[in-house]
PDB file of C-alpha atoms in Angstrom:
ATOM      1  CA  UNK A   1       0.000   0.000   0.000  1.00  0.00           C
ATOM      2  CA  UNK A   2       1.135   3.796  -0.609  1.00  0.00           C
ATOM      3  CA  UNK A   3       1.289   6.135   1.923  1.00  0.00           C
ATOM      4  CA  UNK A   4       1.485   9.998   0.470  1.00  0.00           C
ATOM      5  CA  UNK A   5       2.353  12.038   3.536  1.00  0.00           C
ATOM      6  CA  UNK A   6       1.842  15.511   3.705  1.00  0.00           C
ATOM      7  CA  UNK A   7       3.269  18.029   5.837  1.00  0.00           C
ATOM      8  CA  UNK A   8       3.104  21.444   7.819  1.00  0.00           C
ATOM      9  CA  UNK A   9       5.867  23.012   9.661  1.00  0.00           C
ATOM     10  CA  UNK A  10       7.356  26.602  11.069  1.00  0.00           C
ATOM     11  CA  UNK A  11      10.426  24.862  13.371  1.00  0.00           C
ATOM     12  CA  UNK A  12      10.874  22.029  11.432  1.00  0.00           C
ATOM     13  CA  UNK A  13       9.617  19.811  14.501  1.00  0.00           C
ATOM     14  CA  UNK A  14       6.415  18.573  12.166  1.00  0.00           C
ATOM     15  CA  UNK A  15       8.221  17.278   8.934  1.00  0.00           C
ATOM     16  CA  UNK A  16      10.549  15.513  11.853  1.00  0.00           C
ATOM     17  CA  UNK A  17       7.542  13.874  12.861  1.00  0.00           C
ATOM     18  CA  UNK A  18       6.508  13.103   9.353  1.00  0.00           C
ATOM     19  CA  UNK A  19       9.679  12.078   8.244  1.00  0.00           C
ATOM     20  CA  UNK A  20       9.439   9.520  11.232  1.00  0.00           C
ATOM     21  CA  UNK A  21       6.302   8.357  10.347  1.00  0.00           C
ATOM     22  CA  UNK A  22       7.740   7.466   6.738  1.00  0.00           C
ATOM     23  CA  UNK A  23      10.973   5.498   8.072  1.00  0.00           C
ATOM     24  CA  UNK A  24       8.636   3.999  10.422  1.00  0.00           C
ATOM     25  CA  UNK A  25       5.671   2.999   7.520  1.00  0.00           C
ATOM     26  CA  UNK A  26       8.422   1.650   5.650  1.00  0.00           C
ATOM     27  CA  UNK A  27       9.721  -0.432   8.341  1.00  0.00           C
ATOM     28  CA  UNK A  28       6.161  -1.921   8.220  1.00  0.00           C
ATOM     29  CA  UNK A  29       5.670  -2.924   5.008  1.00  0.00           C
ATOM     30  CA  UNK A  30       4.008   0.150   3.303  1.00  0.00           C
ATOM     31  CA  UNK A  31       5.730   2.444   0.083  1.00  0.00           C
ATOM     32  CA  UNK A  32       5.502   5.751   2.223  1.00  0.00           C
ATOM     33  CA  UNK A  33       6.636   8.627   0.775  1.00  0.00           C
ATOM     34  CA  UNK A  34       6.943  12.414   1.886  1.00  0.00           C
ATOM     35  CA  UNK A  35       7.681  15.553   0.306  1.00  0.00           C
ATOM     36  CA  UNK A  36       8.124  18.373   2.747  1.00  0.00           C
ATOM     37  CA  UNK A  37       6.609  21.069  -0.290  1.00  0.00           C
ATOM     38  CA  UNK A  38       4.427  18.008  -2.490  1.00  0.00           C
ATOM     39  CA  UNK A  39       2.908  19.486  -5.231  1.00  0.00           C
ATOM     40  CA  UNK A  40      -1.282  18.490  -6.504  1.00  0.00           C
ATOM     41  CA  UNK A  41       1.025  17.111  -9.325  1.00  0.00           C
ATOM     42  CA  UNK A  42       3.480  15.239  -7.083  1.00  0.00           C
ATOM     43  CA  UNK A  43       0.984  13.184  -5.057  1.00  0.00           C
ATOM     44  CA  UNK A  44      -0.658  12.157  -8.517  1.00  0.00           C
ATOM     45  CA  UNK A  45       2.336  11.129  -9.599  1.00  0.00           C
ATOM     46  CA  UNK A  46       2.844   9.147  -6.542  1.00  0.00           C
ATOM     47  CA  UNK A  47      -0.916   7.969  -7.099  1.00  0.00           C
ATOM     48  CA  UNK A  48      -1.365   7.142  -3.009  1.00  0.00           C
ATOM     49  CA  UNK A  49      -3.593   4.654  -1.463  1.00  0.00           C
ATOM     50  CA  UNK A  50      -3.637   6.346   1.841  1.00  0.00           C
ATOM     51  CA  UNK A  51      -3.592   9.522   3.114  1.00  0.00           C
ATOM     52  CA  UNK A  52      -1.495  11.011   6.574  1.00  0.00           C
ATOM     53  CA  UNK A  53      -1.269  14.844   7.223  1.00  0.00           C
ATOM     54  CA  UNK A  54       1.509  15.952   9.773  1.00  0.00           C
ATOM     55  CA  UNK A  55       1.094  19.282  10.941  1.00  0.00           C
ATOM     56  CA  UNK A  56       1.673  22.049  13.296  1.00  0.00           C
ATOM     57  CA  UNK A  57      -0.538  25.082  13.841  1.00  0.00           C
ATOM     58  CA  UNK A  58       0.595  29.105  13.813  1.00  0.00           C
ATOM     59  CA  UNK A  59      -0.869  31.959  14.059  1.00  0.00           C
ATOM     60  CA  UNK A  60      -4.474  31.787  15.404  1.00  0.00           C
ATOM     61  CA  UNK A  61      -4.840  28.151  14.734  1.00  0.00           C
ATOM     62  CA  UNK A  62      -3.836  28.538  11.294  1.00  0.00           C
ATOM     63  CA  UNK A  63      -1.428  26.067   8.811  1.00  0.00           C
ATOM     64  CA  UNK A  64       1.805  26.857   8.364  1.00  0.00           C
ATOM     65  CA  UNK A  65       2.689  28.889   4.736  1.00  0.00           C
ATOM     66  CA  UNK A  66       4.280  25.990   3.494  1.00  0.00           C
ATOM     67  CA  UNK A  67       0.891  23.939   3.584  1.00  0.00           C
ATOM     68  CA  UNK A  68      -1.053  26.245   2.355  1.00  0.00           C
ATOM     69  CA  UNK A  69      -0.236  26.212  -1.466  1.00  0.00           C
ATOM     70  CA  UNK A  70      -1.027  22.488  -1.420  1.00  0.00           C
ATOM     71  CA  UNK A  71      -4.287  23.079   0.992  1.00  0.00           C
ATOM     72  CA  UNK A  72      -5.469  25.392  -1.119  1.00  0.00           C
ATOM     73  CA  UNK A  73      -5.254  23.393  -4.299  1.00  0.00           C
ATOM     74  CA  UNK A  74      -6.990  20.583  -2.498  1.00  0.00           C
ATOM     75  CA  UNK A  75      -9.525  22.781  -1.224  1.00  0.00           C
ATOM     76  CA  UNK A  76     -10.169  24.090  -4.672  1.00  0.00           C
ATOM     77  CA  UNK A  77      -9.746  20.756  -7.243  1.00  0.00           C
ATOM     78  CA  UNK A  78     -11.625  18.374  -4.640  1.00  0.00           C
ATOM     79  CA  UNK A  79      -9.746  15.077  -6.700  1.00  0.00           C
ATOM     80  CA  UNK A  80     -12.253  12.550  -7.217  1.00  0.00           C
ATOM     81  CA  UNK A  81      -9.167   9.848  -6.817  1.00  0.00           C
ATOM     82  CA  UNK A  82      -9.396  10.415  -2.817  1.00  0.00           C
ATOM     83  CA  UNK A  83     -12.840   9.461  -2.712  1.00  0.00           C
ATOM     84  CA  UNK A  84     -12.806   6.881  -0.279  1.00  0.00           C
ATOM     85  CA  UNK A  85      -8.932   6.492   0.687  1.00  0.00           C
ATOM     86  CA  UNK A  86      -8.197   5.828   4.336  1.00  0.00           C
ATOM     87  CA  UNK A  87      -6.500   8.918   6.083  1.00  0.00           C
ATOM     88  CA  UNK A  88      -5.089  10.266   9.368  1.00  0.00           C
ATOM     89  CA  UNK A  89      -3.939  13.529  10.893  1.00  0.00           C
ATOM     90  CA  UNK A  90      -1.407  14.217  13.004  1.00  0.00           C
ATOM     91  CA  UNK A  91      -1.449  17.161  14.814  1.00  0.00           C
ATOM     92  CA  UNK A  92       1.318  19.763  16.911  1.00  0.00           C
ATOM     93  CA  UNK A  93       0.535  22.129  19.152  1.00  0.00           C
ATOM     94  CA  UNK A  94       0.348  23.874  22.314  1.00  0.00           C
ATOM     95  CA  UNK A  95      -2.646  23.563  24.644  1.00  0.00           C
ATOM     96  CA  UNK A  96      -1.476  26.844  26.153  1.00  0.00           C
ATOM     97  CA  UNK A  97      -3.660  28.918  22.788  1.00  0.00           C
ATOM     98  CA  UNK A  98      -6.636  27.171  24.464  1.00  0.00           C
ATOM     99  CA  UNK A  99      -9.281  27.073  21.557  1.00  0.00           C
ATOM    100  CA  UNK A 100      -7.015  27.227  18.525  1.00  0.00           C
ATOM    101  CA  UNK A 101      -5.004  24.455  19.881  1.00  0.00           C
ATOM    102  CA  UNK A 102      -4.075  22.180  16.988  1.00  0.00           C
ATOM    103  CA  UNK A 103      -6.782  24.322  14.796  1.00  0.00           C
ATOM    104  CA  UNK A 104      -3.698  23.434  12.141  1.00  0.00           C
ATOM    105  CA  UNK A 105      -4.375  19.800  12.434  1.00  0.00           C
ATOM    106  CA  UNK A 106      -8.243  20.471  12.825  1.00  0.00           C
ATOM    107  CA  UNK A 107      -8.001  22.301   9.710  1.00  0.00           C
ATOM    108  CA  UNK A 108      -6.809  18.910   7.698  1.00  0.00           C
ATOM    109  CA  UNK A 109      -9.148  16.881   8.650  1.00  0.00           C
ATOM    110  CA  UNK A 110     -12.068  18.991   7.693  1.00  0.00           C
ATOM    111  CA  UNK A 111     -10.368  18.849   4.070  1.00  0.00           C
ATOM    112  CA  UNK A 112     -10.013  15.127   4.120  1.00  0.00           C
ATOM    113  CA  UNK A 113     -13.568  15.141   4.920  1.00  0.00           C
ATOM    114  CA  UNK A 114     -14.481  17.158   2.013  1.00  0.00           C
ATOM    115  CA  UNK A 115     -12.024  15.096  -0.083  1.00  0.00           C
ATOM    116  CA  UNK A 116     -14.234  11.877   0.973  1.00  0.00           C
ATOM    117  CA  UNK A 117     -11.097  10.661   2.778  1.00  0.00           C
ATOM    118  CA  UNK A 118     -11.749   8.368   5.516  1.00  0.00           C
ATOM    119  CA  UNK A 119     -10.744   8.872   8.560  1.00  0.00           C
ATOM    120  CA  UNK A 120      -9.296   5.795   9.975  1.00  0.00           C
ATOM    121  CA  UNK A 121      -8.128   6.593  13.468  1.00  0.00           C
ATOM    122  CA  UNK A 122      -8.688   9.773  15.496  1.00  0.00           C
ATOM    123  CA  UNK A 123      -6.314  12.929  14.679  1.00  0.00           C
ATOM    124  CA  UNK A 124      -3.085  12.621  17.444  1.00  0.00           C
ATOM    125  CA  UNK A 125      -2.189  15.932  19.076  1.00  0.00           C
ATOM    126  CA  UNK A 126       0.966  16.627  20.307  1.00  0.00           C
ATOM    127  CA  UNK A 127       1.327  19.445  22.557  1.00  0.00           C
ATOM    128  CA  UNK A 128       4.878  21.179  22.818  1.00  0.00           C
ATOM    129  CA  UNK A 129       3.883  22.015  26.524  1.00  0.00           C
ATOM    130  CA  UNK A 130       3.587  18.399  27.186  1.00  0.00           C
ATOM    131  CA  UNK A 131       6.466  16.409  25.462  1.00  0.00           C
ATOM    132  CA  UNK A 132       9.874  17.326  23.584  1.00  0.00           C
ATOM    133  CA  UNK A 133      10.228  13.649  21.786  1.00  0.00           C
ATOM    134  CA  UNK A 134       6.816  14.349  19.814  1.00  0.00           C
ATOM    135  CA  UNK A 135       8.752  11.840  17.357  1.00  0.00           C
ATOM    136  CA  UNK A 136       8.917   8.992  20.052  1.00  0.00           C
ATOM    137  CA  UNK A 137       5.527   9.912  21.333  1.00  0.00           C
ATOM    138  CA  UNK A 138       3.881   9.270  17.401  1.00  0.00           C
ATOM    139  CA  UNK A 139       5.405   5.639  17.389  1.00  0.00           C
ATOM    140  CA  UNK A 140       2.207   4.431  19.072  1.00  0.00           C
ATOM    141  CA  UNK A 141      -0.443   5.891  17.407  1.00  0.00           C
ATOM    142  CA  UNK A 142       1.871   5.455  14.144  1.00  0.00           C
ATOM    143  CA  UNK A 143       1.863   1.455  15.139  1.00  0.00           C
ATOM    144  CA  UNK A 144      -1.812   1.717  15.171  1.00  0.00           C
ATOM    145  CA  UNK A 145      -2.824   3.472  12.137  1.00  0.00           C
ATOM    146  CA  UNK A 146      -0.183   0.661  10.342  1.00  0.00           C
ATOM    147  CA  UNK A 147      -2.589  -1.816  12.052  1.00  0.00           C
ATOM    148  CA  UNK A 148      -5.668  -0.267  10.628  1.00  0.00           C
ATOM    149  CA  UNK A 149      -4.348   0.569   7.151  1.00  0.00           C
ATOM    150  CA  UNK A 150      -3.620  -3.241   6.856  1.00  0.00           C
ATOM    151  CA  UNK A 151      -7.152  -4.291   8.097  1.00  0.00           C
TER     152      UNK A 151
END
């Protein structure tokens, strides 16, 4: 199965966590493959049976710039090739901004929904108040969706 993850970042500290999730998708079996900047054109050209979004969240719960070009384009084309897919977010954040909290990662998955992407597991949040291996802390709910993608 192929894995197209997508990712968000400011610090860098979400395409770590993506880039984790790919080694660690690969170590179970699936062709993952990120691109920190993908391209509409890149991820049909990868052609992906499943869906993750890493992200973290600026501003006042907003995506990071270097999201947004590809958000956008989703937002706008809707591809009728998602329909369907099973899909995850993973979220950053800190609980400290109270109710835009992850609002990056919250952003995502109302996009996979209007993709027809289905979610497969419940969006992870990692708070930057709580942890400082948000990398380590993934491997469990990364384990999991691995589990449910091969269901």
């Amino acid at each position: 199965m192929k894995v197209a993850i997508i990712s968000g970042s400011v610090y860098g500290t979400a395409e770590e966590v993506a880039r984790h999730a790919e080694s660690l998708l690969k170590a179970a079996g699936f062709e993952a493959w990120h691109a920190a900047r993908a391209t509409l054109q890149d991820l049909q050209g990868f052609a992906p049976d499943a869906l993750l979004a890493v992200t973290s969240t600026t501003g006042m719960g907003e995506l990071p710039d270097n999201l947004m070009p590809l958000y956008s384009t989703l937002r706008d084309t809707l591809p009728a090739a998602w329909r369907g897919l099973p899909g995850a977010v993973i979220a950053l954040g800190d609980s400290s901004y109270g109710d835009t909290y992850c609002g990056g990662g919250e952003q995502m998955r109302e996009l996979f929904a209007e993709l027809g992407v289905r979610e497969v597991q419940p969006m992870l949040r990692l708070d930057a108040s709580e942890t400082v291996t948000p990398e380590a802390d993934a491997e469990p709910w990364l384990a999991e969706l691995a589990s449910a993608l091969n269901a």
